[in-house]
Every structure is written in structure tokens, then in C-alpha cells.
PDB file of N, CA and C in Angstrom:
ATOM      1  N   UNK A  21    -145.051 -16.415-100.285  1.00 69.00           N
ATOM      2  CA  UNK A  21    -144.660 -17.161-101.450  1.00 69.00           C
ATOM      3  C   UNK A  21    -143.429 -16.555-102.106  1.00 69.00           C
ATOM      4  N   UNK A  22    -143.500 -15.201-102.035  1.00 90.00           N
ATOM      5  CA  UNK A  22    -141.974 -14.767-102.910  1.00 90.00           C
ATOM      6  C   UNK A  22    -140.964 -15.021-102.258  1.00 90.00           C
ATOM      7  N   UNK A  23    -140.612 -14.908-100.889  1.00 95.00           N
ATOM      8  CA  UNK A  23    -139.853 -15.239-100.120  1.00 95.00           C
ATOM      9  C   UNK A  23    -139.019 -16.799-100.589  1.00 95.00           C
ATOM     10  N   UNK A  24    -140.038 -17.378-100.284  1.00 96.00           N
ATOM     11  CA  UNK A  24    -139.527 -19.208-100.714  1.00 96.00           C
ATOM     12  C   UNK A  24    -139.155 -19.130-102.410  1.00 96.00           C
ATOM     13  N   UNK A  25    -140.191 -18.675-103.554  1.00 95.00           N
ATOM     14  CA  UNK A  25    -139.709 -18.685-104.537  1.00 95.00           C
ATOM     15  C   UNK A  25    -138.060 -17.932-105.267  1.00 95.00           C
ATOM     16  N   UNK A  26    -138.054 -16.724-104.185  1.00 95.00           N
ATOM     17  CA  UNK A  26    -136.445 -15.929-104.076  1.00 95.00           C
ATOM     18  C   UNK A  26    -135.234 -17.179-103.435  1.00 95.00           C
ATOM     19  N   UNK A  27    -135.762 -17.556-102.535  1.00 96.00           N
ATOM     20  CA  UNK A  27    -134.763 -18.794-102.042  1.00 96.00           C
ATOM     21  C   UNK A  27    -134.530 -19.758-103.036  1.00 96.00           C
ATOM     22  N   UNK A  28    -135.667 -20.456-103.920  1.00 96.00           N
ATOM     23  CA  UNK A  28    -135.464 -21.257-104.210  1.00 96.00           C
ATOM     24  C   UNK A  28    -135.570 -21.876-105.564  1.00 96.00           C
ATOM     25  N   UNK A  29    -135.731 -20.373-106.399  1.00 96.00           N
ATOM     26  CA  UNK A  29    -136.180 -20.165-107.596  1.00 96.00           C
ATOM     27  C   UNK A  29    -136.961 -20.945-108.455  1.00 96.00           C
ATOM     28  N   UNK A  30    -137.936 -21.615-107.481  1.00 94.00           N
ATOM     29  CA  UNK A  30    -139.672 -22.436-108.017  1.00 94.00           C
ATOM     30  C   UNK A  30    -140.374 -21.727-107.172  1.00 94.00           C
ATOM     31  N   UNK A  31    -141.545 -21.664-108.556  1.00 93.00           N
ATOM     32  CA  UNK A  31    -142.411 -21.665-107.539  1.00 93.00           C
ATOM     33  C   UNK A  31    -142.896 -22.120-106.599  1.00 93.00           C
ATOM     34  N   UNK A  32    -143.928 -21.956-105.599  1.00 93.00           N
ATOM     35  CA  UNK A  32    -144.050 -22.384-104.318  1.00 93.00           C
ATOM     36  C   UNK A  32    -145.104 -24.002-104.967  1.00 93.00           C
ATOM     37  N   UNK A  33    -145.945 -23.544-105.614  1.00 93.00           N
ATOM     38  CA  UNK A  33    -147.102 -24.828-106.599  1.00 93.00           C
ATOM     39  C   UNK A  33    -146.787 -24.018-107.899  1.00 93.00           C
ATOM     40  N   UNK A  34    -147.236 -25.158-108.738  1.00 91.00           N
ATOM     41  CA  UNK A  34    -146.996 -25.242-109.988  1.00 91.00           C
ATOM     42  C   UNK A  34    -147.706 -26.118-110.519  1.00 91.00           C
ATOM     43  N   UNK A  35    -148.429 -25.645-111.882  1.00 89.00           N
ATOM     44  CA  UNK A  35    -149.718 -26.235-112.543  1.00 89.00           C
ATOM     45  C   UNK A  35    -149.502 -25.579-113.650  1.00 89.00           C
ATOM     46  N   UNK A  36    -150.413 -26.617-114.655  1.00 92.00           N
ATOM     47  CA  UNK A  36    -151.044 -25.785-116.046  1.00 92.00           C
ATOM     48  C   UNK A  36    -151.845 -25.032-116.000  1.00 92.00           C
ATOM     49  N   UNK A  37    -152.848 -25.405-115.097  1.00 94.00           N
ATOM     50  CA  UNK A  37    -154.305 -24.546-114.918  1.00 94.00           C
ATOM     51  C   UNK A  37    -154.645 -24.019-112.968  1.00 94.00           C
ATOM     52  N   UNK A  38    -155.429 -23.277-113.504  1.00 93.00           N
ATOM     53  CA  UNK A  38    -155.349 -22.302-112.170  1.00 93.00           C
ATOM     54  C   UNK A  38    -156.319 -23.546-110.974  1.00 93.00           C
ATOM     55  N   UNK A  39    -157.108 -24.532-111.568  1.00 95.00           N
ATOM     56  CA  UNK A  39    -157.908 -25.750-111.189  1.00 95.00           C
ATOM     57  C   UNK A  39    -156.826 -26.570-110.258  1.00 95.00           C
ATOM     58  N   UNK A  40    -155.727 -26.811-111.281  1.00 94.00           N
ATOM     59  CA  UNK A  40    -154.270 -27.713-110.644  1.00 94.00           C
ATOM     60  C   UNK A  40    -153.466 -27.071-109.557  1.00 94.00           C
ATOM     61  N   UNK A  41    -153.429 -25.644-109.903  1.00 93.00           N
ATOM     62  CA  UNK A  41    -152.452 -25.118-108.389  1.00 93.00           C
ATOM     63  C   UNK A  41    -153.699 -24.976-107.530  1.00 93.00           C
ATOM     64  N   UNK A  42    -154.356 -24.915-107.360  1.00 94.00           N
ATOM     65  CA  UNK A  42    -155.552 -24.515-106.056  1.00 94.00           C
ATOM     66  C   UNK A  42    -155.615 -25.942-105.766  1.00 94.00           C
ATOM     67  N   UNK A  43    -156.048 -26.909-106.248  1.00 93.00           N
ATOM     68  CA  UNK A  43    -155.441 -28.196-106.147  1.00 93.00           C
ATOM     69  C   UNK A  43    -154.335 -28.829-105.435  1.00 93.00           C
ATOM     70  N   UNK A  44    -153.355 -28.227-105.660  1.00 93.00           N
ATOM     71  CA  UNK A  44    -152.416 -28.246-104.992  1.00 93.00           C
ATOM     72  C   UNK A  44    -151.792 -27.863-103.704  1.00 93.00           C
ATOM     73  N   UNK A  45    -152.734 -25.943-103.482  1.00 91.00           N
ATOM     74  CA  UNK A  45    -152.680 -25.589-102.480  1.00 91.00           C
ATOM     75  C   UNK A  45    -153.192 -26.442-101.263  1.00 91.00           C
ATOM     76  N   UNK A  46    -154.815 -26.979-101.813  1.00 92.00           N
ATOM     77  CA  UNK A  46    -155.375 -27.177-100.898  1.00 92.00           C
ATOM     78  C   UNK A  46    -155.333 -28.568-100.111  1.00 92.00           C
ATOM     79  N   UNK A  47    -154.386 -29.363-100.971  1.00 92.00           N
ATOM     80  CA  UNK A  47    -153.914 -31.043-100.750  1.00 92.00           C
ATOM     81  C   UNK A  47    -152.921 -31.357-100.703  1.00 92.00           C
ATOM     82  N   UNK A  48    -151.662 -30.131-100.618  1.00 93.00           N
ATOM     83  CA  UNK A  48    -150.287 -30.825-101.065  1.00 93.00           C
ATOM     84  C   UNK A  48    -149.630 -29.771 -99.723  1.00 93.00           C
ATOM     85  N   UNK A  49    -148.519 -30.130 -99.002  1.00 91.00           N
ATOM     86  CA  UNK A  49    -147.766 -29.804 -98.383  1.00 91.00           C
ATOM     87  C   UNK A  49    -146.343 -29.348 -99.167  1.00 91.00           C
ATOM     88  N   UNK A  50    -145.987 -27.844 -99.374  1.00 92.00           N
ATOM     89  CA  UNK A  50    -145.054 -27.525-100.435  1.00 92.00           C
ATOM     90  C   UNK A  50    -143.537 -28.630 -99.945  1.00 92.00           C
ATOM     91  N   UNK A  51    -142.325 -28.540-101.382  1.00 93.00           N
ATOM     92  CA  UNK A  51    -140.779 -28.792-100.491  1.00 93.00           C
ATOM     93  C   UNK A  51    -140.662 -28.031-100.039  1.00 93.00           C
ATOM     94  N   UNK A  52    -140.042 -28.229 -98.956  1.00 96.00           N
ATOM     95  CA  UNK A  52    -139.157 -27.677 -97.826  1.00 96.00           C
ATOM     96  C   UNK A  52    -137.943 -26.801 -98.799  1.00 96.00           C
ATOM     97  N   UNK A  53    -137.831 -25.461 -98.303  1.00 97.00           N
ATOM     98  CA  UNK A  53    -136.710 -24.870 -99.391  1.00 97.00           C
ATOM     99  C   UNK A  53    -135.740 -25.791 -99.098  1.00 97.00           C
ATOM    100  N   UNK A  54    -134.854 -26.252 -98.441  1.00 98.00           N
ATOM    101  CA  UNK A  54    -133.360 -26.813 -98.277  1.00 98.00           C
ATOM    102  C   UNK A  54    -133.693 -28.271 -99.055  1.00 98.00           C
ATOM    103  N   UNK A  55    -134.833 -28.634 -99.416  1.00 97.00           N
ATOM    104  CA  UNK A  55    -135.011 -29.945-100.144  1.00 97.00           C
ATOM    105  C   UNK A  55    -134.693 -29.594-101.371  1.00 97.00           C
ATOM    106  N   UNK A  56    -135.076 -28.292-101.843  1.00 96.00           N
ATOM    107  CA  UNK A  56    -134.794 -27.904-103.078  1.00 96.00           C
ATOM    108  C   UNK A  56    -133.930 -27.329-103.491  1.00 96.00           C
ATOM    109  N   UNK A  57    -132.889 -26.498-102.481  1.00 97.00           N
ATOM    110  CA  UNK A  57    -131.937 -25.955-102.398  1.00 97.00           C
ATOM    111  C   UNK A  57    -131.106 -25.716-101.072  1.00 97.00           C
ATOM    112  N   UNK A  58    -130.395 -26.946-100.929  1.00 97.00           N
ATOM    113  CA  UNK A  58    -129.476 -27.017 -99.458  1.00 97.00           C
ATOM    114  C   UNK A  58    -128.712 -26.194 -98.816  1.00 97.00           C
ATOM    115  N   UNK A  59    -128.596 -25.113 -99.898  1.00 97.00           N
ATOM    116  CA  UNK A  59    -127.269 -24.376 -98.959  1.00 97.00           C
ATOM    117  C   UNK A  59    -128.134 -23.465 -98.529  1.00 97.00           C
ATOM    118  N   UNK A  60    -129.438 -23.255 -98.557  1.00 98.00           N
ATOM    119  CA  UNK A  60    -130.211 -22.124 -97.918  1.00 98.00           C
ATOM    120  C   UNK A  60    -130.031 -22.737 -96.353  1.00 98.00           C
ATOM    121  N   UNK A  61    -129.639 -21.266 -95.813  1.00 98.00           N
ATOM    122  CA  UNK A  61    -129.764 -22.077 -94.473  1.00 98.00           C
ATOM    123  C   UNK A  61    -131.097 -22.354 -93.346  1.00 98.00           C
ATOM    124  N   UNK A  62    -130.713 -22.686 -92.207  1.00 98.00           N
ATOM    125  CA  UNK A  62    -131.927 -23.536 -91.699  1.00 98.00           C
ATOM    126  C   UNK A  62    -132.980 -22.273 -90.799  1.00 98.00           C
ATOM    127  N   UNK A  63    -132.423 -21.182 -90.773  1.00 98.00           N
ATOM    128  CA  UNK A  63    -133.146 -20.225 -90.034  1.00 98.00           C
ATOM    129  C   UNK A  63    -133.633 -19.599 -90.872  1.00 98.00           C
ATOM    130  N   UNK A  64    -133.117 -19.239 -91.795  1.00 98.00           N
ATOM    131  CA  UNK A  64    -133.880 -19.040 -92.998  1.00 98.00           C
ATOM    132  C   UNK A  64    -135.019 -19.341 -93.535  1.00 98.00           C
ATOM    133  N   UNK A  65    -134.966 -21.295 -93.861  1.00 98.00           N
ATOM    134  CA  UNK A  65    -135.583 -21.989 -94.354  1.00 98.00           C
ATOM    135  C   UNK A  65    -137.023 -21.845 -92.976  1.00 98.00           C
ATOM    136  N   UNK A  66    -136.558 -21.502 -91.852  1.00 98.00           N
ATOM    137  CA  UNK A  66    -137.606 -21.523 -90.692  1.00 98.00           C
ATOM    138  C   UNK A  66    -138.596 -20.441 -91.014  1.00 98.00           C
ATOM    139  N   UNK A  67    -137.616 -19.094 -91.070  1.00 98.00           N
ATOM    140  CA  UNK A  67    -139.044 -18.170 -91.505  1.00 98.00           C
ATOM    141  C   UNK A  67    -139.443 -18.200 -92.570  1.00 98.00           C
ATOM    142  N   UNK A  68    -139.485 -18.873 -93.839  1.00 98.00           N
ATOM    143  CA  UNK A  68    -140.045 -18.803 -94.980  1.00 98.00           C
ATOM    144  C   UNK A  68    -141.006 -19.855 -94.397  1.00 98.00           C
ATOM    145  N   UNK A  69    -140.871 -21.059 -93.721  1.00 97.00           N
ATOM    146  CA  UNK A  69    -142.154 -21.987 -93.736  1.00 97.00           C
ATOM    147  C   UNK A  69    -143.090 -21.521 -92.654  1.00 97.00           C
ATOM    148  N   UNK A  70    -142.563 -20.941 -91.982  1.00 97.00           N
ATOM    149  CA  UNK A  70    -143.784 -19.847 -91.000  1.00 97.00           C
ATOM    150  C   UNK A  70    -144.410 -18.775 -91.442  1.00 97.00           C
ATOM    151  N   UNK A  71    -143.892 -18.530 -92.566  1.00 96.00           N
ATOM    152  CA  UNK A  71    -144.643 -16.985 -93.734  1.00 96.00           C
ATOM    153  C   UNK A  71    -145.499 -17.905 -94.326  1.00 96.00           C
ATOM    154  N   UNK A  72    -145.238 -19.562 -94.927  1.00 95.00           N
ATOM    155  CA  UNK A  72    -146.710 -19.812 -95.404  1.00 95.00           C
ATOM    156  C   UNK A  72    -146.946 -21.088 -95.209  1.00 95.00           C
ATOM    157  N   UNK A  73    -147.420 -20.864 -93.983  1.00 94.00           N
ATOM    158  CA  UNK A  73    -147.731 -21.858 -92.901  1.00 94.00           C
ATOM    159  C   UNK A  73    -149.543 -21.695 -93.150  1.00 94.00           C
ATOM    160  N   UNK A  74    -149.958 -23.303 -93.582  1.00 92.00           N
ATOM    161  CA  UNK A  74    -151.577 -23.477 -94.460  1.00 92.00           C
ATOM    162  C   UNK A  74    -152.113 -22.733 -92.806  1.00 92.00           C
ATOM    163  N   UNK A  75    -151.777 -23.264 -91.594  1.00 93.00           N
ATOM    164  CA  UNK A  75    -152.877 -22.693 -90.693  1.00 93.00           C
ATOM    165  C   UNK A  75    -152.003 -21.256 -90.251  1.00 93.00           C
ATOM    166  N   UNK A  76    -153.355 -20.378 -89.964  1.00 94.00           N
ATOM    167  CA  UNK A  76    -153.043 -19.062 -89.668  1.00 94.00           C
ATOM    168  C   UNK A  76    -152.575 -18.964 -88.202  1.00 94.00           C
ATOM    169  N   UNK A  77    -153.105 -19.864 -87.561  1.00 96.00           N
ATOM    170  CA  UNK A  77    -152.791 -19.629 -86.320  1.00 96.00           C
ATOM    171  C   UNK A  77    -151.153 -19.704 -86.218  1.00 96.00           C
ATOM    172  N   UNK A  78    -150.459 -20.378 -86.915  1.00 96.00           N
ATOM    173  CA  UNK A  78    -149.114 -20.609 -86.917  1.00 96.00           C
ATOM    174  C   UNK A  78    -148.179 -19.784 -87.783  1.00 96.00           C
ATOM    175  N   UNK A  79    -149.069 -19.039 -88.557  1.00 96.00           N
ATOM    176  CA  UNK A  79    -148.432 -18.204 -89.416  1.00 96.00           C
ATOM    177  C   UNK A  79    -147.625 -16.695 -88.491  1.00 96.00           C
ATOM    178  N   UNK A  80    -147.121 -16.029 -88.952  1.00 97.00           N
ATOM    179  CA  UNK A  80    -146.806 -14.546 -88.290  1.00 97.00           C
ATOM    180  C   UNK A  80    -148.268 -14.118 -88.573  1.00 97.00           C
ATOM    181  N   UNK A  81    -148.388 -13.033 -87.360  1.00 96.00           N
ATOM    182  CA  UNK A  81    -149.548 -12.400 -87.122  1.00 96.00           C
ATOM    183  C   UNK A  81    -149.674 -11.283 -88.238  1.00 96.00           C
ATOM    184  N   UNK A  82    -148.544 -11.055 -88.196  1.00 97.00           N
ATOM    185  CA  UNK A  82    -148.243  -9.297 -89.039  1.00 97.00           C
ATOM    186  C   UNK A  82    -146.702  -9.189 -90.260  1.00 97.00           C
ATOM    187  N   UNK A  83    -146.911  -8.290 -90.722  1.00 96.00           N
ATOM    188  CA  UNK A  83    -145.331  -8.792 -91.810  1.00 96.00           C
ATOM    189  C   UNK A  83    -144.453  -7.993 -90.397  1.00 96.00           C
ATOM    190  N   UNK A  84    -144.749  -7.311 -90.047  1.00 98.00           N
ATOM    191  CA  UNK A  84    -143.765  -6.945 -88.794  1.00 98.00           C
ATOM    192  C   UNK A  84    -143.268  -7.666 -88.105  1.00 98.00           C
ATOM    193  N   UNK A  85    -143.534  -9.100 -87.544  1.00 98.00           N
ATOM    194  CA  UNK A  85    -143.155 -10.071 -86.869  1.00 98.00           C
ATOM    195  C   UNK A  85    -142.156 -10.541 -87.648  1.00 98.00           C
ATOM    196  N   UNK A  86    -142.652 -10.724 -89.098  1.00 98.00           N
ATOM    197  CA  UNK A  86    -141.580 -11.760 -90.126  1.00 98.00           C
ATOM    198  C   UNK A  86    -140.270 -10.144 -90.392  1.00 98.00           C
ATOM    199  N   UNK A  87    -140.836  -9.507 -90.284  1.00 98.00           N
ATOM    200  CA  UNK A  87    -139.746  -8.105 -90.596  1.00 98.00           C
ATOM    201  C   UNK A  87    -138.617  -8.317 -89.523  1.00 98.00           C
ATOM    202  N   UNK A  88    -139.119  -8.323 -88.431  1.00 98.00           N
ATOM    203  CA  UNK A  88    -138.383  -8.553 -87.269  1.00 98.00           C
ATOM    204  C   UNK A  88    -137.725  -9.786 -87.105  1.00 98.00           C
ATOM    205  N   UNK A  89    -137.823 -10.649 -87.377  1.00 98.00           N
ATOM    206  CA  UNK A  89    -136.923 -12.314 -87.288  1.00 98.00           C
ATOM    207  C   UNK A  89    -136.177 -12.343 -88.570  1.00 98.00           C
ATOM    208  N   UNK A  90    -136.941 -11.506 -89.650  1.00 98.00           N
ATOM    209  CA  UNK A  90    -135.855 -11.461 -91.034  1.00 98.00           C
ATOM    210  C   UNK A  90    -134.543 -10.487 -90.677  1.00 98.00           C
ATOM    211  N   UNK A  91    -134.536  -9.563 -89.901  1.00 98.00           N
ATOM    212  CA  UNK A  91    -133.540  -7.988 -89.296  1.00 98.00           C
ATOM    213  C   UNK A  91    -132.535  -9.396 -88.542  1.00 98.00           C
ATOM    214  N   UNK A  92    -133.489 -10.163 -87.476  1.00 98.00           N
ATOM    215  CA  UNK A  92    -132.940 -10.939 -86.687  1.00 98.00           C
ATOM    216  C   UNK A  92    -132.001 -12.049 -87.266  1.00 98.00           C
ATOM    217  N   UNK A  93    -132.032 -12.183 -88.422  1.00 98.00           N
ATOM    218  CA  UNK A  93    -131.641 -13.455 -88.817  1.00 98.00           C
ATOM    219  C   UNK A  93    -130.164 -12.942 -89.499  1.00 98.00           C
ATOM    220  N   UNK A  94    -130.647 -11.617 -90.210  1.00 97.00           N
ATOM    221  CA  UNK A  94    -129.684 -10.626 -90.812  1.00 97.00           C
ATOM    222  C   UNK A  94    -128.835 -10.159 -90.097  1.00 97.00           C
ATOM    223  N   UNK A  95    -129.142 -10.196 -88.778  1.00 98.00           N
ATOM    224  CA  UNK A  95    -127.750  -9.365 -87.296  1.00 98.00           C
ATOM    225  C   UNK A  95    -127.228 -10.645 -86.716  1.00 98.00           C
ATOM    226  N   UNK A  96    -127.123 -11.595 -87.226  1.00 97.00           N
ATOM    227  CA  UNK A  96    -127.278 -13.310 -86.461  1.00 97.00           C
ATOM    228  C   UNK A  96    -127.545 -13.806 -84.882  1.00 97.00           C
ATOM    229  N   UNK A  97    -128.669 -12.588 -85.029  1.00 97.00           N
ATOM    230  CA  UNK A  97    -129.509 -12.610 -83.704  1.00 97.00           C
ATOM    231  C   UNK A  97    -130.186 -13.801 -83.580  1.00 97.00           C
ATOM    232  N   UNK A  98    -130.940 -14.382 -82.533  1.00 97.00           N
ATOM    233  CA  UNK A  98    -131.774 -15.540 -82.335  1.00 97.00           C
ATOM    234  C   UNK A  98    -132.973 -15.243 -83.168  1.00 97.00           C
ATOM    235  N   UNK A  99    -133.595 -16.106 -83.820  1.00 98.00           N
ATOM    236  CA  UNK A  99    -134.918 -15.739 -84.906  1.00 98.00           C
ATOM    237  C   UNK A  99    -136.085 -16.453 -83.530  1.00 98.00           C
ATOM    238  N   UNK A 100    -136.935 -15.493 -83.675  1.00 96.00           N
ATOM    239  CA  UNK A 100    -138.652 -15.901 -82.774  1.00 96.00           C
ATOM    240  C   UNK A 100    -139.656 -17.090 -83.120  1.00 96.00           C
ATOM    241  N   UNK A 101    -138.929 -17.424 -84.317  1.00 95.00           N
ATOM    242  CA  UNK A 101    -139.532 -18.441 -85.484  1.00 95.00           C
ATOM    243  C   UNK A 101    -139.788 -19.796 -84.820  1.00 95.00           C
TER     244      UNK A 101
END
């Protein structure tokens, strides 16, 4: 979540009550950062939606994986994403 909220300076959900964002988590598909802020770019925008990706199976296994495609993205290496 900080990741996307650093990109895109919203939060990831947003509510009055803690009822409304869990609500949200559990029924709403977040924006896409570049919906909310375009000039983020698209490899970017790739590993932030794979850091919070609702199923785990699709998520990074470890922050080491996302450590490693973030280094990767930073050397404008190919991202694993």
C-alpha cells in the first residue's frame, strides 16, 4: 500500500469508518496508479499492482522479489513482474 500511495499520493481505499474501507477492500478493485497519475510509468505501475495483488498466489512471494524488480526497474533492467 505505501508504495502505490508514494506514487500516487491517495490512499490505496478510503472511508470514514474502518466498516467502509474493509468494505472496500473486500469488494472494490483499487485505480490503477497511471489512472490516477499518468506520468508514473508502466513498469512501475506493474510492480506496485503485484505488491497488492487481492490473491496471494499472484502477489511477490517475499519483499525480496519486489526488492529485486524495484533494483531492476532502477538499473532499467527487465522487471520479473
Amino acid at each position: 500500500m505505501t508504495l502505490y500511495e508514494l506514487l500516487t499520493l491517495q490512499p490505496l481505499f478510503d472511508g470514514h469508518s474502518r466498516e467502509q474501507v474493509v468494505g472496500q477492500i473486500l469488494g472494490q478493485e483499487p485505480a490503477r496508479p497511471r489512472q490516477v497519475e499518468p506520468r508514473i510509468p508502466a513498469d512501475l505501475e506493474t510492480i506496485c499492482l503485484k505488491a497488492i495483488e487481492k490473491d496471494p498466489n499472484r502477489r511477490y512471494s517475499t519483499a525480496q522479489e519486489m526488492a529485486e524488480d524495484l533494483r531492476s526497474y532502477l538499473t532499467g533492467d527487465t522487471i520479473k513482474a
